[in-house]
Short mmCIF file of C-alpha atoms in Angstrom, two decimals:
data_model
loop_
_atom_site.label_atom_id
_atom_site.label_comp_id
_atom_site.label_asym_id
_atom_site.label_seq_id
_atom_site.Cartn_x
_atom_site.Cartn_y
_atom_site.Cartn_z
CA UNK A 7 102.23 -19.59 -65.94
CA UNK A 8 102.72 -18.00 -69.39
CA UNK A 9 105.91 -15.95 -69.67
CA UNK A 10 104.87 -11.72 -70.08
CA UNK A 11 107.05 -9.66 -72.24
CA UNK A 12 108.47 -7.10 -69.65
CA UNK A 13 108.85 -4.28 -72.15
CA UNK A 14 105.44 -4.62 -73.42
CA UNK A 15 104.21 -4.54 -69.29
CA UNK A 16 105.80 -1.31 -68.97
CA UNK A 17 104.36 0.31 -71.94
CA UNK A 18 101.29 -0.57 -70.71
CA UNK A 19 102.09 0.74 -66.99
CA UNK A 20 102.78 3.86 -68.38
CA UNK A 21 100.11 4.27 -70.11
CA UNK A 22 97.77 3.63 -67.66
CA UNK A 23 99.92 6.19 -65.31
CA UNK A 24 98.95 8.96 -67.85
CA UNK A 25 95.52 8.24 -68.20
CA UNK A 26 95.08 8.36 -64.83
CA UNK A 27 96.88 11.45 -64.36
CA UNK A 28 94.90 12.90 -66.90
CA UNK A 29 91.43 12.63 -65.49
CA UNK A 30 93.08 13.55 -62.42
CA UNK A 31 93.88 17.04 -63.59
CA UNK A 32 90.82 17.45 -65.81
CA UNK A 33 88.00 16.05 -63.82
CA UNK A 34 86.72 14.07 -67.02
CA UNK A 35 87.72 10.09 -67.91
CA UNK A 36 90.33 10.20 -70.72
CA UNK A 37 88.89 9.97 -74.00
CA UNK A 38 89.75 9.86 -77.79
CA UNK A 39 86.50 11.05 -79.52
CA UNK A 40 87.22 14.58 -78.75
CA UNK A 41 83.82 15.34 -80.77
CA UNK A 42 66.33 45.41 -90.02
CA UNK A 43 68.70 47.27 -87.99
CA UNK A 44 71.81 49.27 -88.75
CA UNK A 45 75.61 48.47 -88.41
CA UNK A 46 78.83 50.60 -89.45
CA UNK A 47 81.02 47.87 -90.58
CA UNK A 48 81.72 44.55 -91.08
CA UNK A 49 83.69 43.58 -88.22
CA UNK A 50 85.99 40.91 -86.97
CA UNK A 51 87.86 39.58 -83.79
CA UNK A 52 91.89 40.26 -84.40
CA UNK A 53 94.24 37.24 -84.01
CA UNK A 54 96.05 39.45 -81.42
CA UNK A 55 93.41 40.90 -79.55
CA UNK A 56 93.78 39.74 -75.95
CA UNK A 57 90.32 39.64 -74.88
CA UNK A 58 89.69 37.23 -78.23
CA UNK A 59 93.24 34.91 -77.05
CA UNK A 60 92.07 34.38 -73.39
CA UNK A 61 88.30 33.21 -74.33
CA UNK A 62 89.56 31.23 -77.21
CA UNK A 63 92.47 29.35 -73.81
CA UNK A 64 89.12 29.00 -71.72
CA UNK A 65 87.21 27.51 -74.46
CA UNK A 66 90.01 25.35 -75.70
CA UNK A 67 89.98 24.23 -71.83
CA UNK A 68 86.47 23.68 -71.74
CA UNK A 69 85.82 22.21 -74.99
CA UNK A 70 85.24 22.96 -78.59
CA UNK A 71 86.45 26.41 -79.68
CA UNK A 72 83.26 26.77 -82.36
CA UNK A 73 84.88 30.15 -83.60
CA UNK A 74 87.44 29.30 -85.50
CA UNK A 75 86.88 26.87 -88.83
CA UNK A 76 85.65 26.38 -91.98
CA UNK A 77 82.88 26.19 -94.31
CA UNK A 78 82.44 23.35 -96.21
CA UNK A 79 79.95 22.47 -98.91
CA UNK A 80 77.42 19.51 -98.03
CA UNK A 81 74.57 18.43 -100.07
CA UNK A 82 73.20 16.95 -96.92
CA UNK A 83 71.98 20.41 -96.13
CA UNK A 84 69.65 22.00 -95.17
CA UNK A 85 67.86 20.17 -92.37
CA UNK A 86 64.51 20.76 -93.07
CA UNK A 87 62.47 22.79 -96.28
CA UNK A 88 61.82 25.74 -96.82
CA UNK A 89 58.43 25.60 -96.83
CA UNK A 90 57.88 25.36 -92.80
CA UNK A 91 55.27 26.84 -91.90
CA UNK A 92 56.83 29.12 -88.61
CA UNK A 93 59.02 31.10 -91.45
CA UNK A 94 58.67 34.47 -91.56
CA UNK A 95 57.59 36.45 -95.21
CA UNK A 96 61.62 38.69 -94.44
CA UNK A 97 63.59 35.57 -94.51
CA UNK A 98 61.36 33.30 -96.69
CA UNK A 99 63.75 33.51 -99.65
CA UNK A 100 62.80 30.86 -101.54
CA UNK A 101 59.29 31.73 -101.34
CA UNK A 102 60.34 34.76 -102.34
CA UNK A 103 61.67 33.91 -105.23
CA UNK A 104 65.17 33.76 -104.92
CA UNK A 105 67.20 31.61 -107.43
CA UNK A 106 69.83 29.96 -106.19
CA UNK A 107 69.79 27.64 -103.17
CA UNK A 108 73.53 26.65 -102.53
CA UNK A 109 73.62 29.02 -99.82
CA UNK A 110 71.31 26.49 -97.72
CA UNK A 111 74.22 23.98 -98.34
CA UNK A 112 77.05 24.89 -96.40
CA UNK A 113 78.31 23.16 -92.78
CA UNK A 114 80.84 25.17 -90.51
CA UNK A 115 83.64 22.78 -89.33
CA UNK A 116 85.57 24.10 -86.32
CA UNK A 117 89.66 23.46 -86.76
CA UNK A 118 89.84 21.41 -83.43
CA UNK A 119 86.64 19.42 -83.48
CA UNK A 120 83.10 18.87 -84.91
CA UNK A 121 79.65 20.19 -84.25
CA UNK A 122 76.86 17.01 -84.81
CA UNK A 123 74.50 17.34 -87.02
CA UNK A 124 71.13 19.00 -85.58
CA UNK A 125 69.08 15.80 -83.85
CA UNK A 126 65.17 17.21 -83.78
CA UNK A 127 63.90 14.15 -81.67
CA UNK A 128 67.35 14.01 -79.19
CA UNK A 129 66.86 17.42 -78.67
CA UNK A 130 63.43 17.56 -77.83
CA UNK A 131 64.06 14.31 -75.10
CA UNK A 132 66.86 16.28 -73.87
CA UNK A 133 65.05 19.38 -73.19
CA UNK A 134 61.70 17.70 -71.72
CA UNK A 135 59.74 19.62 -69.80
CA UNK A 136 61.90 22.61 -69.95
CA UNK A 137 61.78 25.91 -71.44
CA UNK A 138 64.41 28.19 -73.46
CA UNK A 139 64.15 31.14 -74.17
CA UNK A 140 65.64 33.65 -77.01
CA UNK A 141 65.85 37.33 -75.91
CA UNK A 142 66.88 40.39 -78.22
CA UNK A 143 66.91 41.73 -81.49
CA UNK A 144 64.74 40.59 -84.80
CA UNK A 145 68.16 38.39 -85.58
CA UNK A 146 67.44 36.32 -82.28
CA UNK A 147 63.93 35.98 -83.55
CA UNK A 148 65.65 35.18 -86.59
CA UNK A 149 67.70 32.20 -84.87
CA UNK A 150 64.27 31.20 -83.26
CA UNK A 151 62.12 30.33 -86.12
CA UNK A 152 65.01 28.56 -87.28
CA UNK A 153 65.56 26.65 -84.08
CA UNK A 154 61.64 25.64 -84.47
CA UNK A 155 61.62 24.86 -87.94
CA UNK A 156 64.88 22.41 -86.83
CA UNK A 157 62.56 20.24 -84.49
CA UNK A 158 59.12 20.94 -85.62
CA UNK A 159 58.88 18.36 -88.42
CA UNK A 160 58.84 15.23 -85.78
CA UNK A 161 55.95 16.78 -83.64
CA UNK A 162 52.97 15.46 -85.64
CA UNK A 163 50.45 17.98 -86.21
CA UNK A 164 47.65 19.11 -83.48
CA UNK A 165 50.71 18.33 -80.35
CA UNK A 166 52.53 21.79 -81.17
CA UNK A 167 51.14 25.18 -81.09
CA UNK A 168 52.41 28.94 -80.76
CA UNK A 169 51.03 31.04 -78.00
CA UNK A 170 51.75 35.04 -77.29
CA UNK A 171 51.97 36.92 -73.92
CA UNK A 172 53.47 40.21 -74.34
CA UNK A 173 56.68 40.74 -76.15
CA UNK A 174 56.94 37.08 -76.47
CA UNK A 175 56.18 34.14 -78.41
CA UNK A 176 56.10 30.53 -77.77
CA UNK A 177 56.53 27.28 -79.68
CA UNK A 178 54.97 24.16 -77.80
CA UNK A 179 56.05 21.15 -78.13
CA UNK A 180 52.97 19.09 -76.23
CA UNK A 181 54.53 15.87 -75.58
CA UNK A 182 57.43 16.75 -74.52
CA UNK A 183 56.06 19.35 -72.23
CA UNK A 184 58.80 21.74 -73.35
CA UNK A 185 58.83 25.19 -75.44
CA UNK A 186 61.10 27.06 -77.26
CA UNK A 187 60.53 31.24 -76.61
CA UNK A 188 61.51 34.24 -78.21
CA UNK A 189 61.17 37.37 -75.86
CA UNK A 190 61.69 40.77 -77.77
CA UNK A 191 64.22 42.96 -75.98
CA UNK A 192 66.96 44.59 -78.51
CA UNK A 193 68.54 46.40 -75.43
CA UNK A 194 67.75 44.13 -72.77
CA UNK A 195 67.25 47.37 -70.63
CA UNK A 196 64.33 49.50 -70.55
CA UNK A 197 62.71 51.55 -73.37
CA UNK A 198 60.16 54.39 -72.51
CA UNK A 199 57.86 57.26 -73.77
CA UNK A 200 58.12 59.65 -71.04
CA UNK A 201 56.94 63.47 -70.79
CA UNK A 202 56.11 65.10 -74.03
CA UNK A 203 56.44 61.77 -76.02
CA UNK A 204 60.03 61.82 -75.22
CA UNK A 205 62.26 58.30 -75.98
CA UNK A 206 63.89 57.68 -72.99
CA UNK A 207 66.53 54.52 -72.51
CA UNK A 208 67.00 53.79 -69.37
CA UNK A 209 70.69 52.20 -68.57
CA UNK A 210 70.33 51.46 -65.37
CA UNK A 211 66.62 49.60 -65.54
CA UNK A 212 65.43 46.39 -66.82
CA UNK A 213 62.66 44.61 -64.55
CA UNK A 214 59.75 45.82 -67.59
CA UNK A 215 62.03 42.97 -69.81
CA UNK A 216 63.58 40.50 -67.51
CA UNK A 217 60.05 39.78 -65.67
CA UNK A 218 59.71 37.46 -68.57
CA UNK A 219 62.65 35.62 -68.02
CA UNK A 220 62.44 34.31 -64.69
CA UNK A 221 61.51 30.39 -64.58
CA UNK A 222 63.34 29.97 -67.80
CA UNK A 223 65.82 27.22 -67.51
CA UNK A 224 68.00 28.04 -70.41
CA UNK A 225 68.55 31.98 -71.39
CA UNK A 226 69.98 32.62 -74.73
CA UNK A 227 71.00 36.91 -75.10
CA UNK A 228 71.92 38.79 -78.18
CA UNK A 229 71.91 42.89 -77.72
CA UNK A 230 74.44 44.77 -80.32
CA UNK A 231 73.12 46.37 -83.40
CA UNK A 232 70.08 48.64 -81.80
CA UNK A 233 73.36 50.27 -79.95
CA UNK A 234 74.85 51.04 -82.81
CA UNK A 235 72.32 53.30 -84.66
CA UNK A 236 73.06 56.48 -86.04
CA UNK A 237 71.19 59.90 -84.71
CA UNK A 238 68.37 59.34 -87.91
CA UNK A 239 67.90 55.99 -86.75
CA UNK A 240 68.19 55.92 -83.29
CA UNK A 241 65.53 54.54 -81.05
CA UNK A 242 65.49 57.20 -78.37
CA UNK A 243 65.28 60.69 -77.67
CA UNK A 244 67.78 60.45 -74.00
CA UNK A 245 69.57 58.30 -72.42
CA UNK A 246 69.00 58.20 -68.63
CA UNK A 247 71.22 56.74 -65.70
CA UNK A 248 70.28 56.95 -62.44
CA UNK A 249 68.57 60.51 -62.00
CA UNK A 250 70.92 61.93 -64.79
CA UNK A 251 69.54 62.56 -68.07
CA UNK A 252 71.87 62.75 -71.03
CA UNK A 253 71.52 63.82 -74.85
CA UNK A 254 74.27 62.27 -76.22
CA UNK A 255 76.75 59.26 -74.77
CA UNK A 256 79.68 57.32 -76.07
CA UNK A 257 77.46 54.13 -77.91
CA UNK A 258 80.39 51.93 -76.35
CA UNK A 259 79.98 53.60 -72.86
CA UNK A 260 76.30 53.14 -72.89
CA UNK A 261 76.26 49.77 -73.96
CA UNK A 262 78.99 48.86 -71.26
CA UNK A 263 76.37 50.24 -69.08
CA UNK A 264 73.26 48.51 -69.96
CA UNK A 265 75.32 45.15 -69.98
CA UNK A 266 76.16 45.95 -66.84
CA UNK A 267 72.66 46.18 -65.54
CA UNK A 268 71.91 43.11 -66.92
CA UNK A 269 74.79 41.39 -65.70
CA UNK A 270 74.01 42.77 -61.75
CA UNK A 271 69.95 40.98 -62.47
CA UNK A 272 71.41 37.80 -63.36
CA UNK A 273 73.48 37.70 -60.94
CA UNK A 274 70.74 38.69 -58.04
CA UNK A 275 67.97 36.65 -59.78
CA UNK A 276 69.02 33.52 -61.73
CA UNK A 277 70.42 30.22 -59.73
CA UNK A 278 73.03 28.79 -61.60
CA UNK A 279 72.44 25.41 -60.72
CA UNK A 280 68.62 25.67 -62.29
CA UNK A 281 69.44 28.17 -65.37
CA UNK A 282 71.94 27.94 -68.24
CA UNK A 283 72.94 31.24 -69.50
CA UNK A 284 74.29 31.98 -72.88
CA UNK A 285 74.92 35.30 -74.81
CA UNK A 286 75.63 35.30 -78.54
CA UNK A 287 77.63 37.50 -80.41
CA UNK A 288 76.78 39.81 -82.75
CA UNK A 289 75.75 38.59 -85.65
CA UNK A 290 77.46 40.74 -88.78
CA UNK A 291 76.17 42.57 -91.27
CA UNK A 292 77.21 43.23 -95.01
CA UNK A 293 75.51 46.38 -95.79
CA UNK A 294 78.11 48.55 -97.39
CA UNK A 295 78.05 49.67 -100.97
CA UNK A 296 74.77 51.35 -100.65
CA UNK A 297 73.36 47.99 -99.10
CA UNK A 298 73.72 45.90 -102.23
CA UNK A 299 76.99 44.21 -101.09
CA UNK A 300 75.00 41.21 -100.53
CA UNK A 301 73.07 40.69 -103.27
CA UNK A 302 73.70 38.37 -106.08
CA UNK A 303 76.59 36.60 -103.90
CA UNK A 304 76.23 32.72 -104.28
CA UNK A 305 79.24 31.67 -102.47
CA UNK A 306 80.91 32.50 -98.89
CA UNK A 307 84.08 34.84 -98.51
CA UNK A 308 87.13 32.64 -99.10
CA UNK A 309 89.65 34.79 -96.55
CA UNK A 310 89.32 38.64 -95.33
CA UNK A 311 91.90 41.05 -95.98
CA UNK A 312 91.22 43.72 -93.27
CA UNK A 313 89.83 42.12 -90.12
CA UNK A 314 88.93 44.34 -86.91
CA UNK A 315 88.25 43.91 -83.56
CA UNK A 316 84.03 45.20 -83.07
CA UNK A 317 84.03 47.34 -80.10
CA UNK A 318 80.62 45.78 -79.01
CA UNK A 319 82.27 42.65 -78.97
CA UNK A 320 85.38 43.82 -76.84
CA UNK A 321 82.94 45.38 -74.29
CA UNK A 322 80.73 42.34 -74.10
CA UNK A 323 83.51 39.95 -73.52
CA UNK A 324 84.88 42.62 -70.66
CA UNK A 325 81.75 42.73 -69.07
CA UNK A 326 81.22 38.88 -68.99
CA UNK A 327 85.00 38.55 -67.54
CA UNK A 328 83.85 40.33 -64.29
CA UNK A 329 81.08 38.59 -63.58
CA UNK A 330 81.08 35.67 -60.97
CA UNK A 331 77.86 34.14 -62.95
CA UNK A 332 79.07 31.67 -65.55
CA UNK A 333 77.77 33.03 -69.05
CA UNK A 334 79.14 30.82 -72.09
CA UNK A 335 79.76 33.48 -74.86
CA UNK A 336 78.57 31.66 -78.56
CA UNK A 337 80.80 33.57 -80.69
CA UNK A 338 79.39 33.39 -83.80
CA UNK A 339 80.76 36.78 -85.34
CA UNK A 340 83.39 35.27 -87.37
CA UNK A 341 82.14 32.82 -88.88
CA UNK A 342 79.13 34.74 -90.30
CA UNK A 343 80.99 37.07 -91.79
CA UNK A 344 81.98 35.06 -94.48
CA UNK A 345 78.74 34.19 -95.66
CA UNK A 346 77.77 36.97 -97.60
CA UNK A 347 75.68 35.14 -99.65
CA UNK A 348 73.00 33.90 -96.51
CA UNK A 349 71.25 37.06 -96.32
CA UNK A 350 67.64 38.29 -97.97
CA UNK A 351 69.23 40.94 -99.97
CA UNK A 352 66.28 41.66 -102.49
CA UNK A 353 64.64 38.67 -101.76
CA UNK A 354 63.19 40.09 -98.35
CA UNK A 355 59.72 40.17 -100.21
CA UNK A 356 58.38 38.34 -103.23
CA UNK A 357 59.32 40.05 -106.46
CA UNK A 358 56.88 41.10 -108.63
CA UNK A 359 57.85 40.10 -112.81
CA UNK A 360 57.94 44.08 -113.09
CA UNK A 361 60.26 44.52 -110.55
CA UNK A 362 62.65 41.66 -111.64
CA UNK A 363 63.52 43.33 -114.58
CA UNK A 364 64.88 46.28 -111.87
CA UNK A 365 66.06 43.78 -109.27
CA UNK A 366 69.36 44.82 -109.14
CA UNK A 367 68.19 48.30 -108.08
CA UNK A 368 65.92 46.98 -105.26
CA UNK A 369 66.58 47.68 -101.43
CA UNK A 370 68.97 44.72 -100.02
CA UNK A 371 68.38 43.31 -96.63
CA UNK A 372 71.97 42.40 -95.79
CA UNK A 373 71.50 41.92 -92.07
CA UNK A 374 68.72 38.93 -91.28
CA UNK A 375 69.56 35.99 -93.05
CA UNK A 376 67.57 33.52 -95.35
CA UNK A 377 66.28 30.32 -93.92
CA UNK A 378 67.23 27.30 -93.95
CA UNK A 379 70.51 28.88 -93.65
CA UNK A 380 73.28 30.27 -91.14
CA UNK A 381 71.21 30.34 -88.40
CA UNK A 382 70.56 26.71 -88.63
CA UNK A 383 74.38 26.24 -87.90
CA UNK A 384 74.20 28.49 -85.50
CA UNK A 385 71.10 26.41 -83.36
CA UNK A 386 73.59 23.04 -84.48
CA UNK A 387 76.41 24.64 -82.41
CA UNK A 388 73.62 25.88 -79.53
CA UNK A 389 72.54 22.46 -79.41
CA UNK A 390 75.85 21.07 -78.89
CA UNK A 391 77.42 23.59 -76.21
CA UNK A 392 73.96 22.87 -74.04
CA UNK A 393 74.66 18.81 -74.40
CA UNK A 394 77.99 19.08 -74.09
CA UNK A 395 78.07 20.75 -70.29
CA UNK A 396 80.50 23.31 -71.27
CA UNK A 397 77.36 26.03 -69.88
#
């Protein structure tokens, strides 16, 4: 019998002690591998806000905390052209003539671990014969053609196809018997013309929309800028709860409201154990400075000096705290708001040689973003919360 070093036993003892303990109290083997709408301000989650510190502890529990990071340069990027053909004419920048490209180039590195790099043909085995779906605003439909122009490219042509039923849209991927959906509901609840062509949002309704959700296996939200808009641009004449009819309402109070009623139907209608259910955060603007604070920028904010706590996002993050249906909340406010230089701005239509000699004077779309761009690292960091089983 060879002789054993006993110091060297021990060590090994107690390591094996604390592994074991450790998948004890985390359920999980021990591992080392850790992988055109309207908006006030630009606005961002405070280091000391307490609704912000207790979903950054769950998420730290659960896995990666994607908010918090940086961007980094990568030449590797982007992940497909910009000639796809699913690409909108608003967010076609390059088509649009548009200059620069360095804004398709940057990656978003979260401080405590990494997002993989977008894989088209993983992703589509993962997700066979399912479908997910993308409800809200034109910025969700924004993060959908980018999500299809991610996988599109390894479908060979004649097995993919869009179809339309109502106020959605679907990409098909044939052989994979899967498809990626955008459904258009900016409030989630109900919009109406009522008596004497009267606007009417109803707060406390929302069967009209979420009909079209039901089957879905994986539910991606957005709802935060339509609340937002100012009397000129507001989208409705009343707001109505229950048999009460109101003129004017705290934006904040109403949207707590409609989130609410959304909350309640997916927590009487979806199964958790079938449907995955994620709601993304708003998505920032950088329209100050008469809407031309975006335009000409070619590189993201390096730090901000004054950042604030959105009251859409303290409301969302409230309502998703009380309900007993597990909702993963993509926070992708922060992060966004340092790129600046992702959006349209001018470039949200070709330009004419006439009018580039006035560009600088040209309405700036400083809400959507160009693609490829930020929304592609938004879909990389969708991508890897679904495979990860943190949702």
């Amino acid at each position: 019998m060879s002789t054993r070093n006993p110091l060297l036993l021990f060590s090994f003892l107690l390591c094996s002690i604390f592994n074991i303990s450790l998948s004890f109290l985390t359920g999980k083997s021990p591992r080392f591998d850790q992988p055109k709408e309207r908006f006030d301000e630009l606005w961002l989650p405070g280091e000391d806000d307490p609704i912000s510190a207790l979903q950054t502890r769950r998420e730290r529990r659960e896995g990666c905390d994607y908010s918090v990071g940086k961007w980094t340069y990568d030449p590797s990027y982007p992940l497909y052209d910009s000639d796809c053909p699913y690409l909108s004419s608003a967010v076609s920048c390059q088509r649009n003539g548009r200059p620069d490209s360095n804004y398709q180039k940057w990656r978003w590195r979260p401080k405590a671990c990494s997002v993989p790099r977008f894989d088209a043909l993983g992703f589509l085995g993962k997700m066979r014969r399912k479908r997910i779906m993308l409800v809200g605003d034109s910025i969700m439909r924004n993060q959908w053609e980018s999500l299809i122009c991610l996988i599109q490219g390894v479908i060979p042509t004649g097995r993919k196809k869009v179809t339309y039923n109502g106020p959605t849209m679907s990409f098909h991927a044939l052989d994979f018997e899967m498809s990626v959906e955008f459904c258009w509901a900016p409030l989630l609840v109900e919009l109406k013309k009522e008596g004497d062509n009267k606007r009417v949002l109803h707060l406390d309704s929302i069967e009209d929309n979420a009909r079209y959700w039901r089957g879905v296996d994986i539910l991606v939200f957005d709802s935060a800028h339509w609340w937002t808009h100012s009397d000129k641009w507001s989208s409705w004449d009343y707001y109505m709860d229950g048999n009460k009819v109101f003129k004017a309402m705290n934006p904040m109070a109403a949207y707590e409201k409609g989130l609410s009623t959304w909350a309640k139907w997916v927590e009487v209608n979806l199964d958790p154990r079938k449907t995955k259910v994620i709601f993304r955060s708003m998505s920032p603007r950088h329209n100050r400075e008469s809407g031309r604070r975006c335009y000409n920028q070619r590189q993201p904010l390096p730090y901000f000096s004054k950042p604030h706590v959105p009251g859409q996002l303290i409301v969302l993050k409230e309502v998703l705290r009380r309900m007993k249906f597990r909702v993963y909340l993509h926070d992708i406010t922060t992060m966004s708001a340092y790129r600046r230089d992702g959006h349209p701005s001018v470039y949200k239509r070709a330009i004419g040689q006439e009018e580039k000699r006035h560009i600088a004077e040209a309405p700036s779309d400083c809400s959507h973003w160009c693609l490829p761009g930020v929304p592609d690292i938004w879909n990389e960091m969708l991508s890897s919360i679904l495979f990860s089983n943190v949702v």
